[in-house]
PDB file of C-alpha atoms in Angstrom:
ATOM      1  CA  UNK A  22     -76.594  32.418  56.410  1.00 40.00           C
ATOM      2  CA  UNK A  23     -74.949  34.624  53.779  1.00 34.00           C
ATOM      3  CA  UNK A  24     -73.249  36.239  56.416  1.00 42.00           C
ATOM      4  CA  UNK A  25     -72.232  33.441  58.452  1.00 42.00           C
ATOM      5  CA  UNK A  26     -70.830  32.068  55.327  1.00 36.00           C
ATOM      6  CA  UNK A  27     -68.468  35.111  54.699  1.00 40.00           C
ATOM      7  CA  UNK A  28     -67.712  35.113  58.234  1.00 43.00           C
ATOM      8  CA  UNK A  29     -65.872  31.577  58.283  1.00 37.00           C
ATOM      9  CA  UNK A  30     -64.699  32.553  54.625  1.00 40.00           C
ATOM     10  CA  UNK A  31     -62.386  35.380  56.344  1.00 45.00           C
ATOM     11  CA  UNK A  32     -61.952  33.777  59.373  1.00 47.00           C
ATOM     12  CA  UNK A  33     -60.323  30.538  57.140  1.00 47.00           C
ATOM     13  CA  UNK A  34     -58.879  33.238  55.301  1.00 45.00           C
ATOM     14  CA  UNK A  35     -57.486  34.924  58.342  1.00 45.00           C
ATOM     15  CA  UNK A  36     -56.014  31.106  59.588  1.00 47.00           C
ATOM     16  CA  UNK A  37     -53.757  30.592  56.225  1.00 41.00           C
ATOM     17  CA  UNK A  38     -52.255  33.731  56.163  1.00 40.00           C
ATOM     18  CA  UNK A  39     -51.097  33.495  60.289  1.00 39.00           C
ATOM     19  CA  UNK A  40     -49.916  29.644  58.644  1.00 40.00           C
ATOM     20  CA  UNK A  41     -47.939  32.078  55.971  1.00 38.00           C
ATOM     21  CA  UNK A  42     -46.535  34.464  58.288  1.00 39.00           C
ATOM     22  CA  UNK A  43     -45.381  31.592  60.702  1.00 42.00           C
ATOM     23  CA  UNK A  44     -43.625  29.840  57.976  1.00 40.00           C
ATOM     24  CA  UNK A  45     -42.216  32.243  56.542  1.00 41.00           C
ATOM     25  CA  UNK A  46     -41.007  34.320  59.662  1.00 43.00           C
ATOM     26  CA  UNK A  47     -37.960  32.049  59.979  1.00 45.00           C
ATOM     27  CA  UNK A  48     -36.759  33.080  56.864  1.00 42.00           C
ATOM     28  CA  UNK A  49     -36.649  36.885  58.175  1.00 40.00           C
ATOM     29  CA  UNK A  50     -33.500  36.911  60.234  1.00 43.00           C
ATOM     30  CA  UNK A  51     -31.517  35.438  57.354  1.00 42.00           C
ATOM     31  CA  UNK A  52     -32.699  37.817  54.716  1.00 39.00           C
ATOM     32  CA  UNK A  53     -31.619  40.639  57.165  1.00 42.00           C
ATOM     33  CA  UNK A  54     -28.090  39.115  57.275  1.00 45.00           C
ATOM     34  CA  UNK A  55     -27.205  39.881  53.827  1.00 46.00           C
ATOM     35  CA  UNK A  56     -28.776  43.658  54.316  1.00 55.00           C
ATOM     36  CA  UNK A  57     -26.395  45.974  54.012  1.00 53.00           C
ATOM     37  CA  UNK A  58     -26.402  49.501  55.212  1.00 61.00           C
ATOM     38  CA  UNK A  59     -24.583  53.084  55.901  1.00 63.00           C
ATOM     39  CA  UNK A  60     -22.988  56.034  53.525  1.00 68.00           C
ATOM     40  CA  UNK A  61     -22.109  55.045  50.282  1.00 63.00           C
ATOM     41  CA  UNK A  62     -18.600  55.836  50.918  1.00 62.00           C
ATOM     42  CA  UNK A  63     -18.836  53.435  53.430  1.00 60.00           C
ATOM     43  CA  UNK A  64     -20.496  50.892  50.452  1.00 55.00           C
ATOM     44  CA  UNK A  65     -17.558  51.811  48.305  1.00 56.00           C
ATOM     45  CA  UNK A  66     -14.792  51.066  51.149  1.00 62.00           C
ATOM     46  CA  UNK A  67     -16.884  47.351  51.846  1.00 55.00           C
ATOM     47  CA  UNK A  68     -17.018  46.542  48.249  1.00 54.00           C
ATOM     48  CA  UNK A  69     -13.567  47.033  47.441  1.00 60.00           C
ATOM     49  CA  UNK A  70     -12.340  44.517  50.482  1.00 62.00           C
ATOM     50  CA  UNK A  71     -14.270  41.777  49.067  1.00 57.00           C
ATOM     51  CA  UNK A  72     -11.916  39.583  47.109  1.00 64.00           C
ATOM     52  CA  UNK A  73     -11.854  39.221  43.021  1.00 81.00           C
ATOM     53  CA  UNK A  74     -11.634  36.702  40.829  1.00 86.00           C
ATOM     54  CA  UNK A  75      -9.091  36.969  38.562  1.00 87.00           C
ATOM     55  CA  UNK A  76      -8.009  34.423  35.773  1.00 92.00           C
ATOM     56  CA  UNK A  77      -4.484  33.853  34.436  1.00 93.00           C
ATOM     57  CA  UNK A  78      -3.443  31.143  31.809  1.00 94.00           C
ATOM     58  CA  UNK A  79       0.372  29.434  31.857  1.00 95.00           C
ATOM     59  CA  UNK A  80       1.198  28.421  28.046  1.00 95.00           C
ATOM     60  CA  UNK A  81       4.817  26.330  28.043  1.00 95.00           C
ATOM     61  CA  UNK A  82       6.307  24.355  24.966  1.00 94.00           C
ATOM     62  CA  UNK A  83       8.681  21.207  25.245  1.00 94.00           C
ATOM     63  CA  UNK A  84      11.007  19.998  22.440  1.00 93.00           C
ATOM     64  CA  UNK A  85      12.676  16.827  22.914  1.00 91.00           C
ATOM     65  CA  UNK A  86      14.517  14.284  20.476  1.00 90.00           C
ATOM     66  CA  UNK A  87      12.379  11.076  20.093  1.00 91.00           C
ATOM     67  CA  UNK A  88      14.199   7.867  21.591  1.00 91.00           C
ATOM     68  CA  UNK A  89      12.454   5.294  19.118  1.00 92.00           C
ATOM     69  CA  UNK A  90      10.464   5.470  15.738  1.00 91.00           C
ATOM     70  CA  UNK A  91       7.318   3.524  14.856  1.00 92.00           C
ATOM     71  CA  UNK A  92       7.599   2.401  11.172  1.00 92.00           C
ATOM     72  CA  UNK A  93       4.380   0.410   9.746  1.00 92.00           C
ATOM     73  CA  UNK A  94       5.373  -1.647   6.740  1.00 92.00           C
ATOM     74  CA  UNK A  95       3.201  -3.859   4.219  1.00 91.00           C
ATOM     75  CA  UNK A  96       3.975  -7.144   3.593  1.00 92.00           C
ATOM     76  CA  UNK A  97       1.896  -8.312   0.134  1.00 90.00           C
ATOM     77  CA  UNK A  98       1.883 -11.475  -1.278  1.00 90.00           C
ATOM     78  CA  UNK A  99       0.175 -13.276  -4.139  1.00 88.00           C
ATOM     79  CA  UNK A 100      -1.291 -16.848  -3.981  1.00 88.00           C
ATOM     80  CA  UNK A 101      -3.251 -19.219  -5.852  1.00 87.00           C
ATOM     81  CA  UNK A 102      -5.667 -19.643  -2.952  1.00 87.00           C
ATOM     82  CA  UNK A 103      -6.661 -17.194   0.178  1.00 87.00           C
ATOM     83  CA  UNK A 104      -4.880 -20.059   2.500  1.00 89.00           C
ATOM     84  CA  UNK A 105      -1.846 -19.900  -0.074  1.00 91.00           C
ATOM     85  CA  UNK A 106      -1.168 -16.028  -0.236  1.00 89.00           C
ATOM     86  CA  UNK A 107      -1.571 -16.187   3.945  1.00 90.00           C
ATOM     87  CA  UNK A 108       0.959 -18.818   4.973  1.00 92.00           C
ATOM     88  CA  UNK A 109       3.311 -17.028   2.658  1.00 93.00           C
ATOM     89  CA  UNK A 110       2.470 -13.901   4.270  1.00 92.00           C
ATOM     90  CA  UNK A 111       2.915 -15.255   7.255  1.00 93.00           C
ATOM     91  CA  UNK A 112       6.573 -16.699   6.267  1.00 94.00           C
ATOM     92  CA  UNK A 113       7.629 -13.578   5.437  1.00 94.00           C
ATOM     93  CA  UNK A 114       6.705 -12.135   9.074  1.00 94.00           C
ATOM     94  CA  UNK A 115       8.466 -15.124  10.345  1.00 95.00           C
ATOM     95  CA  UNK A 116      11.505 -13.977   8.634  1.00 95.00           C
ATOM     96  CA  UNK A 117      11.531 -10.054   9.300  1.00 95.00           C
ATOM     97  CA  UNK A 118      10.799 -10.970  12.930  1.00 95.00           C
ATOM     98  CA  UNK A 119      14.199 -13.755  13.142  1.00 95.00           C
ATOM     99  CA  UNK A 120      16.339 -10.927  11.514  1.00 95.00           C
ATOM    100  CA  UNK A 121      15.542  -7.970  13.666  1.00 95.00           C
ATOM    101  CA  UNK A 122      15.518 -10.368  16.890  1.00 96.00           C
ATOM    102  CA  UNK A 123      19.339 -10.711  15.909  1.00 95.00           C
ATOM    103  CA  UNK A 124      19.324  -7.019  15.376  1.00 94.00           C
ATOM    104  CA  UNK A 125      18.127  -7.134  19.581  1.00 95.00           C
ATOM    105  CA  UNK A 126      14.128  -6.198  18.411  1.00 95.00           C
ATOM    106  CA  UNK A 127      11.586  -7.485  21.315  1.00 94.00           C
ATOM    107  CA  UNK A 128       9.102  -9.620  19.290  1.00 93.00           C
ATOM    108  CA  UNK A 129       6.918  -7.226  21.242  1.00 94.00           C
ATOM    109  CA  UNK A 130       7.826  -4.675  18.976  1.00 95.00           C
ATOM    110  CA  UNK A 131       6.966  -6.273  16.197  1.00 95.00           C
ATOM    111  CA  UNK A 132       2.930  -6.249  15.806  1.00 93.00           C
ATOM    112  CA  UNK A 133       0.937  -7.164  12.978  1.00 90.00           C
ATOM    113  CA  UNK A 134      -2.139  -4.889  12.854  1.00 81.00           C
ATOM    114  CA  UNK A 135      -4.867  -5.429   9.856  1.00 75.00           C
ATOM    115  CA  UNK A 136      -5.074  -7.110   6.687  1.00 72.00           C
ATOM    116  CA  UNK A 137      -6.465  -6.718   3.685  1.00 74.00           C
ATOM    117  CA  UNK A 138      -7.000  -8.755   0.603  1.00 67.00           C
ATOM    118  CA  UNK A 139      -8.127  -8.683  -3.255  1.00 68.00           C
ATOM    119  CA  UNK A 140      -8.895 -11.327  -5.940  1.00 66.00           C
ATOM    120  CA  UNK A 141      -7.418 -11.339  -9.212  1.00 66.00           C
ATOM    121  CA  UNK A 142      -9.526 -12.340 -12.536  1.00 63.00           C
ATOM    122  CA  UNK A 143      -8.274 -13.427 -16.158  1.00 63.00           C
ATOM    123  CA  UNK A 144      -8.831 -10.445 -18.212  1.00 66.00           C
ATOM    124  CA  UNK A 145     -10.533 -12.582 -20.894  1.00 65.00           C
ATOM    125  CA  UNK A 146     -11.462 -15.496 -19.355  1.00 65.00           C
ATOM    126  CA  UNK A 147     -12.800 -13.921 -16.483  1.00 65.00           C
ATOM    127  CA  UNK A 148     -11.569 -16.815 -13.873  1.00 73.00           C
ATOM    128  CA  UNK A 149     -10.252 -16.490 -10.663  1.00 67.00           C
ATOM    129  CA  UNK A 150      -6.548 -16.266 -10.939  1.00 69.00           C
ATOM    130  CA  UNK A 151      -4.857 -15.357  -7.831  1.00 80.00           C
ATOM    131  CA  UNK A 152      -5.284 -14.091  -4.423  1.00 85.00           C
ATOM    132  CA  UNK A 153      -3.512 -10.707  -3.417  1.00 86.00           C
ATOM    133  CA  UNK A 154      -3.178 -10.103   0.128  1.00 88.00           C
ATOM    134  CA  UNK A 155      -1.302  -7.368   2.657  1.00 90.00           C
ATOM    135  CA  UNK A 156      -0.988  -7.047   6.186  1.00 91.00           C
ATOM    136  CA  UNK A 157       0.113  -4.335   7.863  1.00 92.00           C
ATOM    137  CA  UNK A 158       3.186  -4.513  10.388  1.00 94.00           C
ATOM    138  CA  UNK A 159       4.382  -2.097  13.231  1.00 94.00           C
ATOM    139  CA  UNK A 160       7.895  -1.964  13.815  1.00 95.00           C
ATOM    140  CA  UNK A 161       9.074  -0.276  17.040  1.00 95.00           C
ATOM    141  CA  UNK A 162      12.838   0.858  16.653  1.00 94.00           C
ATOM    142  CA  UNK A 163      14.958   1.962  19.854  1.00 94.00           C
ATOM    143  CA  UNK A 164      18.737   2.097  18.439  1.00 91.00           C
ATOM    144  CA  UNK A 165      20.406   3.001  15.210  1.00 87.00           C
ATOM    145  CA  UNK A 166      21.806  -0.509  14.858  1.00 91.00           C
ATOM    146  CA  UNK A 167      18.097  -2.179  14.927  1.00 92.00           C
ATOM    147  CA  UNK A 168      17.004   0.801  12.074  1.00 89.00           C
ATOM    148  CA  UNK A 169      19.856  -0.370   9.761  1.00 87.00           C
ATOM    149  CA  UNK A 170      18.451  -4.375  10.456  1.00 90.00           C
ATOM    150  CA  UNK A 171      15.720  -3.552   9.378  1.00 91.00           C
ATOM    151  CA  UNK A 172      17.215  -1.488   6.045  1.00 87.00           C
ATOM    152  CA  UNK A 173      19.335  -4.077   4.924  1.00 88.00           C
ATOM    153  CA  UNK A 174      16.228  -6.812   5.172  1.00 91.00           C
ATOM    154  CA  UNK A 175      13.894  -4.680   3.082  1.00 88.00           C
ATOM    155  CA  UNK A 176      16.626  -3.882   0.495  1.00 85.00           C
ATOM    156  CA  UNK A 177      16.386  -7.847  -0.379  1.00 84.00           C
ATOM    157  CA  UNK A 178      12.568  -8.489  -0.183  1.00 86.00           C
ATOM    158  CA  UNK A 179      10.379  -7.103  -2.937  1.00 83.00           C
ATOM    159  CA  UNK A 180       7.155  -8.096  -0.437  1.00 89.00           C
ATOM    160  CA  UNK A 181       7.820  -5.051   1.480  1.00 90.00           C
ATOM    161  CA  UNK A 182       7.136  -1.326   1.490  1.00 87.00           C
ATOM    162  CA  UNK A 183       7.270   1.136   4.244  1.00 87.00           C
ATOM    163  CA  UNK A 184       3.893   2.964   4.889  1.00 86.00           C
ATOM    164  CA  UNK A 185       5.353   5.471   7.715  1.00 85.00           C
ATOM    165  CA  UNK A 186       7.846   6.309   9.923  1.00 87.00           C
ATOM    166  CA  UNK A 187       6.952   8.180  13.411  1.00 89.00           C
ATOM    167  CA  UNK A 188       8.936   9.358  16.073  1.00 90.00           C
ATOM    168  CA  UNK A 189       8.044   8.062  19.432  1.00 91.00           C
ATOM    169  CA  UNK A 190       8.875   9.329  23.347  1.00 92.00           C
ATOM    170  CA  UNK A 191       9.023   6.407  25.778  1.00 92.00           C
ATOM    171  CA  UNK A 192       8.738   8.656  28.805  1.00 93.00           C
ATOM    172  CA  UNK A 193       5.453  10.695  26.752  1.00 92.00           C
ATOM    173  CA  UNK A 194       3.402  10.620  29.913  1.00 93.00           C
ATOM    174  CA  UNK A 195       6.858  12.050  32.132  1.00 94.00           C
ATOM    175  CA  UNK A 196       7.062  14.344  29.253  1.00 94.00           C
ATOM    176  CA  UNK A 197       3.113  15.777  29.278  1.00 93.00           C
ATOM    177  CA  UNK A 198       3.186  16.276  33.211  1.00 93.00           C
ATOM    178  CA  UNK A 199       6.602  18.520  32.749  1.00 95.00           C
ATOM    179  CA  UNK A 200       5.007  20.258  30.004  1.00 94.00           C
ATOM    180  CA  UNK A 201       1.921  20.854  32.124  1.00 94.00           C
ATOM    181  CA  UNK A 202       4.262  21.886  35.094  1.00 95.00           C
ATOM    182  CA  UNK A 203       5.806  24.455  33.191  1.00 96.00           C
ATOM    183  CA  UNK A 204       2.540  26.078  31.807  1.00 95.00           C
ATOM    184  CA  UNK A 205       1.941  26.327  35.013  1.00 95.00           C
ATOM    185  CA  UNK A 206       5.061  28.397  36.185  1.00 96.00           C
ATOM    186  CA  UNK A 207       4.311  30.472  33.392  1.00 96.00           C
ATOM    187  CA  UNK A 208       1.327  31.088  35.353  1.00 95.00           C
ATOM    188  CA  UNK A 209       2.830  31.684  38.512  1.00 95.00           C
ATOM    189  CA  UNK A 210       5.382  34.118  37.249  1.00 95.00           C
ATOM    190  CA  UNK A 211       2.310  36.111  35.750  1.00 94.00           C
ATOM    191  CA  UNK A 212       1.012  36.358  39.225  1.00 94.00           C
ATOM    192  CA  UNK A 213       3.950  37.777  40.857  1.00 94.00           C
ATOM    193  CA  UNK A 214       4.262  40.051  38.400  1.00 92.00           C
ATOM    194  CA  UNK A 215       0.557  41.540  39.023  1.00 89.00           C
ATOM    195  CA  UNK A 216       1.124  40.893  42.656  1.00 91.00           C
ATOM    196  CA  UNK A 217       4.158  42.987  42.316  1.00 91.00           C
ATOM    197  CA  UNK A 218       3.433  45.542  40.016  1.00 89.00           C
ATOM    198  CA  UNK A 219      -0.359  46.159  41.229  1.00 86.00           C
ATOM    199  CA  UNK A 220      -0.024  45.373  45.441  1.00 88.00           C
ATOM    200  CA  UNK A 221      -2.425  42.741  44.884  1.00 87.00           C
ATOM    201  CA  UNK A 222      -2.069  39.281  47.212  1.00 90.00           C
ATOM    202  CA  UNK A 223      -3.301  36.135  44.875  1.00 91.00           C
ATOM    203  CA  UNK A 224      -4.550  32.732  46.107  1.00 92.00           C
ATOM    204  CA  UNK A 225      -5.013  30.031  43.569  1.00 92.00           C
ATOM    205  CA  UNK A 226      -8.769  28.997  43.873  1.00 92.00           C
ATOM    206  CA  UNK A 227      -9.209  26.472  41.193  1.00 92.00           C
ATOM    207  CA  UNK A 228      -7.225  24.902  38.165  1.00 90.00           C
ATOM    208  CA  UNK A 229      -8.173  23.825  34.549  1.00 90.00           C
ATOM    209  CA  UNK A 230      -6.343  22.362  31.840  1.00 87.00           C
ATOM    210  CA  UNK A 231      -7.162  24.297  28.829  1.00 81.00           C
ATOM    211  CA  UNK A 232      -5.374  21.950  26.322  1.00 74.00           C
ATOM    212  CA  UNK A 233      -2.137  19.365  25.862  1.00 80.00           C
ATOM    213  CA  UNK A 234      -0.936  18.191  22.758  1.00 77.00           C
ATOM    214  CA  UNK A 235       1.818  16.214  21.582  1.00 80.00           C
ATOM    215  CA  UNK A 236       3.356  16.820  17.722  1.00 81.00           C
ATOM    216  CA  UNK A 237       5.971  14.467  16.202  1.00 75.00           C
ATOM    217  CA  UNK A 238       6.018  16.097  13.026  1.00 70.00           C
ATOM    218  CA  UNK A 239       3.985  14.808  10.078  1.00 64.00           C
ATOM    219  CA  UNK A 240       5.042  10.864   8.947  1.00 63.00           C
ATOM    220  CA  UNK A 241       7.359   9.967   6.780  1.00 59.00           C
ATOM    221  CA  UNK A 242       5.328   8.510   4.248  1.00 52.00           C
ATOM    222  CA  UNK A 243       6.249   5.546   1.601  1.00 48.00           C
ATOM    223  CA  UNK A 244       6.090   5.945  -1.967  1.00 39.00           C
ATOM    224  CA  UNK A 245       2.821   3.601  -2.462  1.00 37.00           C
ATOM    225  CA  UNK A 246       0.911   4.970   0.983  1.00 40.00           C
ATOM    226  CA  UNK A 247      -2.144   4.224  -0.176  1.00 38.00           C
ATOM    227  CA  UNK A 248      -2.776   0.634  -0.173  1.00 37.00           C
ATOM    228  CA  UNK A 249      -6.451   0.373  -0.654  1.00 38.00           C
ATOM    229  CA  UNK A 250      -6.490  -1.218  -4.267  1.00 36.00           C
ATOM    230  CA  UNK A 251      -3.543  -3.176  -3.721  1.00 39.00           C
ATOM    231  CA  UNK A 252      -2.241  -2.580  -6.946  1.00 38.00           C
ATOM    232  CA  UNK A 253       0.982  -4.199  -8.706  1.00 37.00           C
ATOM    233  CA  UNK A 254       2.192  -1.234  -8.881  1.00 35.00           C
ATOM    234  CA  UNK A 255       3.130  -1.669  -4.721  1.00 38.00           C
ATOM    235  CA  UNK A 256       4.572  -4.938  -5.126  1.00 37.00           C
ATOM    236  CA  UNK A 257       8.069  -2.882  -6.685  1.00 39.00           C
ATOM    237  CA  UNK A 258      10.769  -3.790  -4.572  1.00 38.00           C
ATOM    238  CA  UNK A 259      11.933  -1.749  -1.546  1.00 38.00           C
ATOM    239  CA  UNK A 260      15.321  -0.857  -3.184  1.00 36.00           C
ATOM    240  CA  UNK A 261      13.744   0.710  -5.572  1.00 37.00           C
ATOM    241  CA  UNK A 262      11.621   2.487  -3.371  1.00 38.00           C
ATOM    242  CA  UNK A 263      14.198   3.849  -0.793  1.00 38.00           C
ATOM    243  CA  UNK A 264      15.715   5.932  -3.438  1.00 36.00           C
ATOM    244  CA  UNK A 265      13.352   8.336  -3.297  1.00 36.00           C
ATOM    245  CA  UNK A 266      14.003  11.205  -0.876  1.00 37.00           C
ATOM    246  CA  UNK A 267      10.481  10.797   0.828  1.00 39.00           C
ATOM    247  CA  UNK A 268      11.295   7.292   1.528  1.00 45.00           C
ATOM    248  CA  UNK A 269      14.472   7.341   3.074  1.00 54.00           C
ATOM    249  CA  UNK A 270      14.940   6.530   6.786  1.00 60.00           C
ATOM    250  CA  UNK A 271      15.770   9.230   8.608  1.00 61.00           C
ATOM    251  CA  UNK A 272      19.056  10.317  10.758  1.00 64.00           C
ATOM    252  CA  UNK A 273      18.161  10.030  14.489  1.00 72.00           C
ATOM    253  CA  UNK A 274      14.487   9.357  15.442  1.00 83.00           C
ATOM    254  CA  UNK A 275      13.595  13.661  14.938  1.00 84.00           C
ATOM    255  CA  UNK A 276      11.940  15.711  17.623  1.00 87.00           C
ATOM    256  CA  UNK A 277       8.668  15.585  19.645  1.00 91.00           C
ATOM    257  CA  UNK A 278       7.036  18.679  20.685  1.00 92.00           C
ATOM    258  CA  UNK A 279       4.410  18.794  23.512  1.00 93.00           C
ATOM    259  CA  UNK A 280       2.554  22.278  23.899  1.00 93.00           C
ATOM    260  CA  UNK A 281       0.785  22.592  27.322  1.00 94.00           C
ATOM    261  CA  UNK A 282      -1.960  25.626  28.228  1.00 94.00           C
ATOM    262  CA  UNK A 283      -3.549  25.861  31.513  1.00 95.00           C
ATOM    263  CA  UNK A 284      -6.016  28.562  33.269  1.00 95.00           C
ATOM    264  CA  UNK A 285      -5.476  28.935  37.016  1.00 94.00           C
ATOM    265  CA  UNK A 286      -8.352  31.377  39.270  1.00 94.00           C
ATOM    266  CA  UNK A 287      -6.803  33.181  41.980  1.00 93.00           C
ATOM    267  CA  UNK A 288      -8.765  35.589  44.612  1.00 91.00           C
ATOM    268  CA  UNK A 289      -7.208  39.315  44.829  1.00 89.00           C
ATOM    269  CA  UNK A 290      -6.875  41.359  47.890  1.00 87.00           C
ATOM    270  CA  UNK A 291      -4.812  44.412  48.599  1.00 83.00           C
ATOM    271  CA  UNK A 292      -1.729  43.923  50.182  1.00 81.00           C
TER     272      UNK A 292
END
């Protein structure tokens, strides 16, 4: 029995490893494809023809003069009551936005963006006194004519302080893909180069765009930036203000610069 036992024991045994063999015999042929055989010169001369990878990065820079400038003012106002310091607040927008409409401003341009607000207490008595509160305006300028509208408005109203004063491209997106196009004929003259210089024949395999970045410069900030306490030290009027070097508006919008790198993978053969 012991033997009969062992004798279906191999014979199963014998059964999985023909199911092995079967299975795995298709695999065989395409093993054998990738064998490769002969002298080692021979080796040498095969290896050689395969293509390379090779890697080249395209760096360009664009400078370009800004065609409008985004200034963010403060408007702050005091009132008796939340409701009170608001509506005059809100009057004073009113008024900003009627005189740079004349000046030909799109009330599009004009966009208030966040508020903020403190209370004021008796310094004895300890009683609610007043209600300080600020809101924060952008101002989009296109011409030189709207930027001295808006000038001659804050020189008479004490409520207002600049914050900031950016230069802006209205063709930025035009102005990222032709800084990306000419990282890439940096690229391109690279390759000729090496294709020139080495007898090497490049295709471009694949592209990546290492980085893009825009720089207008740091801001122009206002004298009283910082606006978190709203203290009454920021309520000083804007004429005052302006005649500080750091707070004067600037000739001309200044400069953008956009800085573009890319890496593009080529395959090299001999010529």
């Amino acid at each position: 029995r012991l033997a009969s036992a062992c004798g279906l024991a191999q014979n199963g045994g014998m059964k999985i490893i023909l199911l092995l063999v079967a299975v795995a015999f298709p695999l065989f042929p395409a093993l054998a494809e990738v064998e490769l055989k002969g002298t080692p010169a021979e080796l040498a001369s095969h290896i050689a023809q395969l293509p390379k990878a090779v890697n080249l990065e395209g760096e360009a820079k664009l400078i370009l003069s800004a065609d409008r400038s985004l200034i963010r003012l403060a408007v702050l106002t005091e009132g008796k009551t939340m409701d009170e310091a608001s509506q005059r607040n809100q009057q004073l927008r009113d008024d900003l936005a009627r005189a740079l409409a004349r000046a030909g401003v799109a009330s599009s341009n004009i966009v208030a963006a966040r508020f903020s607000s403190a209370p004021d207490y008796g310094k004895y008595s300890g009683k609610l006194t007043s209600i300080r509160f600020e809101i924060t305006v952008k101002v989009t300028i296109e011409d030189e004519k709207q930027l001295q509208a808006l000038g001659a408005f804050l020189e008479q109203r004490k409520e207002f302080r600049i914050r900031s004063i950016e230069p802006k491209d209205s063709h930025e997106e035009q102005s990222r893909l032709k800084a990306i196009g000419m990282a890439c004929d940096n690229a391109q003259k690279k390759r000729q180069l090496y294709e020139e210089r080495l007898g090497l024949v490049l295709t471009p395999v694949g592209f990546h765009e290492r980085a893009m970045a825009a720089d207008s410069g740091k801001p122009i900030f206002g004298r009283y930036e910082d606006s978190g306490s709203l203290s009454r030290s920021s309520l000083e009027p804007a004429t005052r203000a302006l005649s500080y070097p750091e707070f004067s508006f600037p000739s001309g919008f200044g400069e953008i610069t956009y800085e573009a790198k890319v890496q593009i993978e080529f395959q090299a053969k001999r010529k």
